[in-house]
Every structure is written in C-alpha cells, then in structure tokens.
CSV table of C-alpha atoms in Angstrom, one decimal:
chain,number,residue,atom,x,y,z
P,1,MET,CA,-19.8,10.0,-9.5
P,2,VAL,CA,-20.1,6.2,-10.1
P,3,ILE,CA,-23.4,4.7,-9.0
P,4,GLU,CA,-23.2,1.5,-6.8
P,5,LEU,CA,-25.7,-1.0,-8.0
P,6,THR,CA,-27.8,-3.2,-5.8
P,7,LYS,CA,-27.8,-7.0,-6.3
P,8,ARG,CA,-31.2,-6.8,-7.9
P,9,GLN,CA,-30.1,-4.2,-10.3
P,10,GLU,CA,-27.0,-6.3,-11.2
P,11,HIS,CA,-29.4,-9.2,-11.8
P,12,ILE,CA,-31.5,-7.1,-14.1
P,13,LEU,CA,-28.5,-6.1,-16.1
P,14,GLN,CA,-27.5,-9.8,-16.5
P,15,ILE,CA,-31.0,-10.7,-17.7
P,16,VAL,CA,-30.9,-7.9,-20.3
P,17,LYS,CA,-27.4,-8.8,-21.4
P,18,ASP,CA,-28.4,-12.4,-21.9
P,19,ASP,CA,-31.9,-12.0,-23.4
P,20,GLY,CA,-32.2,-8.4,-24.5
P,21,PRO,CA,-34.2,-6.8,-26.0
P,22,ILE,CA,-36.6,-7.7,-23.3
P,23,THR,CA,-39.7,-6.0,-22.0
P,24,GLY,CA,-40.1,-4.8,-18.4
P,25,GLU,CA,-43.0,-7.2,-17.9
P,26,HIS,CA,-40.7,-10.2,-18.9
P,27,ILE,CA,-37.9,-9.0,-16.6
P,28,ALA,CA,-40.4,-8.7,-13.7
P,29,GLU,CA,-41.7,-12.3,-14.4
P,30,ARG,CA,-38.1,-13.6,-14.4
P,31,LEU,CA,-37.6,-12.0,-10.9
P,32,ASN,CA,-41.0,-12.9,-9.6
P,33,LEU,CA,-41.8,-9.2,-9.0
P,34,THR,CA,-44.5,-6.8,-10.1
P,35,ARG,CA,-43.8,-4.3,-12.9
P,36,ALA,CA,-44.4,-1.5,-10.4
P,37,THR,CA,-41.8,-2.9,-8.0
P,38,LEU,CA,-39.3,-3.1,-10.8
P,39,ARG,CA,-39.9,0.4,-12.2
P,40,PRO,CA,-37.5,2.4,-9.9
P,41,ASP,CA,-34.7,0.0,-10.7
P,42,LEU,CA,-35.2,0.2,-14.4
P,43,SER,CA,-35.4,4.0,-14.2
P,44,ILE,CA,-32.1,4.1,-12.4
P,45,LEU,CA,-30.4,1.8,-14.8
P,46,THR,CA,-31.7,3.7,-17.8
P,47,MET,CA,-30.8,7.2,-16.5
P,48,SER,CA,-27.3,6.1,-15.5
P,49,GLY,CA,-26.7,4.8,-19.0
P,50,TYR,CA,-26.5,1.1,-18.3
P,51,LEU,CA,-29.7,0.3,-20.2
P,52,GLU,CA,-31.6,1.8,-23.2
P,53,ALA,CA,-35.4,1.6,-23.5
P,54,ARG,CA,-37.3,1.6,-26.8
P,55,PRO,CA,-41.1,1.7,-27.0
P,56,ARG,CA,-42.8,-1.6,-27.9
P,57,VAL,CA,-39.4,-3.3,-28.1
P,58,GLY,CA,-38.0,-3.4,-24.6
P,59,TYR,CA,-34.7,-2.8,-22.8
P,60,PHE,CA,-31.2,-3.1,-24.4
P,61,TYR,CA,-27.9,-3.4,-22.6
P,62,ALA,CA,-26.0,-0.2,-23.4
P,63,GLY,CA,-22.8,-1.0,-21.6
P,64,ARG,CA,-21.2,0.8,-18.7
P,65,PRO,CA,-21.9,4.5,-18.3
P,66,ALA,CA,-19.3,6.9,-19.6
P,67,SER,CA,-18.7,8.3,-16.1
P,68,SER,CA,-17.7,4.9,-14.8
P,69,VAL,CA,-15.3,4.2,-17.7
P,70,ILE,CA,-13.7,7.7,-17.5
P,71,SER,CA,-13.2,7.3,-13.7
P,72,GLU,CA,-11.6,3.9,-14.1
P,73,ARG,CA,-9.2,5.1,-16.8
P,74,LEU,CA,-8.2,8.2,-14.8
P,75,HIS,CA,-7.3,6.0,-11.9
P,76,LYS,CA,-5.0,3.9,-14.1
P,77,LEU,CA,-2.8,6.8,-15.2
P,78,LEU,CA,0.4,6.8,-13.3
P,79,VAL,CA,2.7,9.7,-12.3
P,80,ASN,CA,5.7,7.9,-13.7
P,81,ASP,CA,4.2,7.9,-17.2
P,82,TYR,CA,3.4,11.6,-17.3
P,83,LYS,CA,6.1,13.3,-15.1
P,84,ALA,CA,8.2,16.1,-16.6
P,85,VAL,CA,11.9,16.9,-16.1
P,86,PRO,CA,12.4,18.9,-12.9
P,87,ILE,CA,14.0,22.3,-13.1
P,88,VAL,CA,16.6,22.5,-10.3
P,89,VAL,CA,19.0,24.9,-8.7
P,90,SER,CA,21.7,24.0,-6.1
P,91,GLU,CA,21.3,24.8,-2.5
P,92,SER,CA,24.2,27.2,-2.7
P,93,ALA,CA,22.5,29.3,-5.5
P,94,SER,CA,21.4,32.8,-4.8
P,95,ALA,CA,17.9,34.2,-5.1
P,96,TYR,CA,19.0,36.1,-8.1
P,97,ASP,CA,20.2,32.9,-9.8
P,98,ALA,CA,16.8,31.3,-9.0
P,99,ILE,CA,14.9,34.2,-10.5
P,100,VAL,CA,17.0,34.0,-13.7
P,101,THR,CA,16.4,30.2,-13.9
P,102,LEU,CA,12.7,30.7,-13.3
P,103,PHE,CA,12.4,33.1,-16.3
P,104,LEU,CA,14.7,31.2,-18.6
P,105,GLU,CA,12.9,27.9,-18.1
P,106,ASP,CA,9.4,29.5,-18.0
P,107,VAL,CA,8.3,27.6,-14.9
P,108,GLY,CA,6.6,28.6,-11.7
P,109,THR,CA,8.5,26.3,-9.3
P,110,LEU,CA,12.1,25.4,-8.8
P,111,PHE,CA,13.4,22.4,-6.9
P,112,VAL,CA,16.5,22.8,-4.7
P,113,VAL,CA,19.0,20.0,-4.5
P,114,ASN,CA,21.9,19.5,-2.1
P,115,GLN,CA,25.5,18.5,-3.0
P,116,LYS,CA,24.5,14.9,-3.4
P,117,GLY,CA,21.6,15.8,-5.7
P,118,TYR,CA,18.9,14.9,-3.2
P,119,LEU,CA,15.8,17.1,-2.8
P,120,ALA,CA,16.5,19.8,-0.2
P,121,GLY,CA,13.7,22.3,-0.8
P,122,VAL,CA,11.1,23.9,-3.1
P,123,ILE,CA,11.1,27.5,-4.1
P,124,SER,CA,8.1,29.2,-5.8
P,125,ARG,CA,7.5,32.5,-7.5
P,126,LYS,CA,5.9,33.8,-4.3
P,127,ASP,CA,9.0,33.0,-2.3
P,128,LEU,CA,11.2,34.9,-4.8
P,129,LEU,CA,8.8,37.8,-4.9
P,130,ARG,CA,8.8,38.0,-1.2
P,131,ALA,CA,12.6,38.0,-1.2
P,132,SER,CA,12.8,40.7,-3.8
P,133,LEU,CA,10.7,43.0,-1.7
P,134,GLY,CA,13.4,43.1,1.0
P,135,ASN,CA,16.3,45.5,1.3
P,136,LYS,CA,19.0,42.9,0.7
P,137,THR,CA,20.8,42.4,-2.6
P,138,LEU,CA,19.4,39.2,-4.2
P,139,GLU,CA,22.9,38.0,-5.2
P,140,ASP,CA,23.6,37.8,-1.4
P,141,VAL,CA,20.5,35.8,-0.5
P,142,PRO,CA,20.9,32.0,-0.7
P,143,VAL,CA,17.9,30.1,-1.8
P,144,SER,CA,18.3,27.9,1.3
P,145,ILE,CA,17.0,30.8,3.4
P,146,ILE,CA,13.8,31.3,1.4
P,147,MET,CA,12.9,27.8,0.2
P,148,SER,CA,10.4,25.5,1.8
P,149,ARG,CA,11.9,22.5,3.5
P,150,MET,CA,10.8,19.0,4.5
P,151,PRO,CA,8.4,18.1,6.0
P,152,ASN,CA,6.6,21.1,4.6
P,153,ILE,CA,7.1,19.9,1.0
P,154,ILE,CA,4.2,18.0,-0.6
P,155,THR,CA,5.5,15.3,-2.8
P,156,CYS,CA,4.3,12.4,-4.9
P,157,ALA,CA,5.7,9.0,-5.8
P,158,PRO,CA,6.2,7.6,-9.4
P,159,ASP,CA,3.7,4.8,-8.7
P,160,GLU,CA,0.9,7.1,-7.5
P,161,THR,CA,-2.0,7.7,-9.8
P,162,LEU,CA,-2.1,11.0,-11.7
P,163,TYR,CA,-5.5,11.5,-10.1
P,164,ALA,CA,-4.0,11.4,-6.6
P,165,ALA,CA,-1.3,13.9,-7.7
P,166,ALA,CA,-4.0,16.2,-9.1
P,167,LYS,CA,-5.9,16.0,-5.9
P,168,LYS,CA,-2.8,17.1,-3.9
P,169,LEU,CA,-2.3,20.1,-6.2
P,170,ILE,CA,-5.9,21.2,-5.6
P,171,ASP,CA,-6.1,20.3,-1.9
P,172,PHE,CA,-2.8,22.1,-1.0
P,173,GLN,CA,-3.3,24.9,-3.6
P,174,ILE,CA,0.1,24.5,-5.1
P,175,ASP,CA,1.3,24.6,-8.7
P,176,SER,CA,3.8,21.7,-8.8
P,177,LEU,CA,4.8,18.5,-7.1
P,178,PRO,CA,8.2,16.9,-7.0
P,179,VAL,CA,8.2,13.2,-7.9
P,180,VAL,CA,10.5,11.5,-5.5
P,181,ARG,CA,11.6,8.1,-4.0
P,182,PRO,CA,13.7,7.4,-0.9
P,183,SER,CA,17.4,6.9,-1.6
P,184,GLU,CA,18.7,3.4,-1.2
P,185,GLU,CA,21.8,4.7,0.5
P,186,ASP,CA,19.8,6.9,3.0
P,187,PRO,CA,16.0,6.4,3.1
P,188,LYS,CA,15.6,9.8,4.7
P,189,GLN,CA,17.0,11.5,1.6
P,190,MET,CA,14.7,11.8,-1.4
P,191,GLU,CA,15.8,11.3,-5.0
P,192,LEU,CA,14.2,13.8,-7.4
P,193,LEU,CA,12.8,12.0,-10.4
P,194,GLY,CA,10.5,14.6,-12.0
P,195,ARG,CA,7.7,17.0,-11.5
P,196,VAL,CA,3.9,17.0,-11.9
P,197,THR,CA,2.3,20.4,-12.6
P,198,LYS,CA,-1.2,21.6,-13.5
P,199,THR,CA,0.0,21.6,-17.1
P,200,THR,CA,0.8,17.9,-16.7
P,201,ILE,CA,-2.7,17.2,-15.6
P,202,ALA,CA,-4.2,19.3,-18.5
P,203,LYS,CA,-2.1,17.5,-21.1
P,204,ALA,CA,-3.2,14.1,-19.7
P,205,PHE,CA,-6.8,15.2,-19.8
P,206,VAL,CA,-6.5,16.4,-23.4
P,207,GLU,CA,-4.8,13.1,-24.4
P,208,LEU,CA,-7.8,11.1,-23.0
P,209,GLY,CA,-10.2,13.3,-24.9
P,210,SER,CA,-8.2,12.9,-28.1
P,211,GLU,CA,-8.1,9.2,-28.2
P,212,PRO,CA,-10.1,7.7,-31.2
P,213,LYS,CA,-13.4,6.1,-30.3
P,214,VAL,CA,-13.7,2.4,-31.0
C-alpha cells in the first residue's frame, strides 16, 4: 500500500531534501509550527521510509519507500513483453486430441481456434476431465462441444499491465489468459497473440527480485 502524503508532509520532505540533516526543531521553525504539532508528520514519514532519524543529528532524506518503488515498477510491466506462445488446437479437433496435446505440451489450458485462426474458445483440464467421465468415446467428442466460448472467456490485451492480468487470474480463479486483439478484417473476431499464466507472473516476479541493486 502506498501512503498518500499531505501537502505539509511533502513540504517537510522538500525541506529535508534541501537542508538535511536537519533537526525537528529547525523544521518546525521553518513551518512556523510547534515541535509537538510536527511530531505525527515526522513519525509517518520516518515509519514509511521517506526519512531517517539519527539522534543529535537530525533527519535525512532516505528516498521513496520500497513499497512505492515496487508498486510503480509492477505497473510498468506490460503483457506484451512477458506473454508466452499459446498452445492451440483446432475447433474440429477431438477431446482425445486435446488431452494428448495437453500432456505433450505440459500445460493446463488450450486455446481453440477456428478455420481462420481466430480465437474460438478455451478448454481447461477440468473441461477435459468432465468429458472423460462420460460414456462417449473421446475420439468422437469435438472440443467445440466442451470448450468455453465468448463472452465467457476472460482475455487480456498486449498493452495491459502484467499486474492487471495477474488480478484477472486471481479474481476469476483461472490458470491462463489468452492475449488477444480485435482483427482488422472483423473487429468481432479476436487474433490470438499469446498467453499469460500464473507461471508468467511468477517468472516476472523472480526477474524483478533478481535485478542487481544500484
């Protein structure tokens, strides 16, 4: 959570930036306030990481708190830079074909495309498990019968933030999102550009943590 500073707190930060180290008494004098009035603001700025306090020396500007920096960086990561190759099956494929593809590719979700290559549906492990529990031969069951169709498919766009995609995965309790954009030929059809999974989010998180400190 990023703390929203008051105007007075921002003014205090600017004073410390310009003249630090500086004592609380001197900051209070600059603002024409008593030390007691200023104490809550200084406590907030210190606890949130903006300022550092040293006995008999005063306050130093410590920079922005880590939570603020991390939040800002997370909101700059774009889906387009992290999306993976989508694993697809054709609309005419059978449930058996889908199960084989699922295991060979070691994924939890398949994306179904129509004859023109546009996104037609999404099929999950649960969908295939449900189909396998029936009495029908899986070779005779087309994926078009068991897949989820629009508008029941949760998607994301390449210019969305990875944070927004991660929130969709959590909010809708799903394992994968198709990355799509409307077709220029037919805006109602969606071109499949990639996929974002929980693994994608984990890799991005590890990458952020692995960057060298400067």
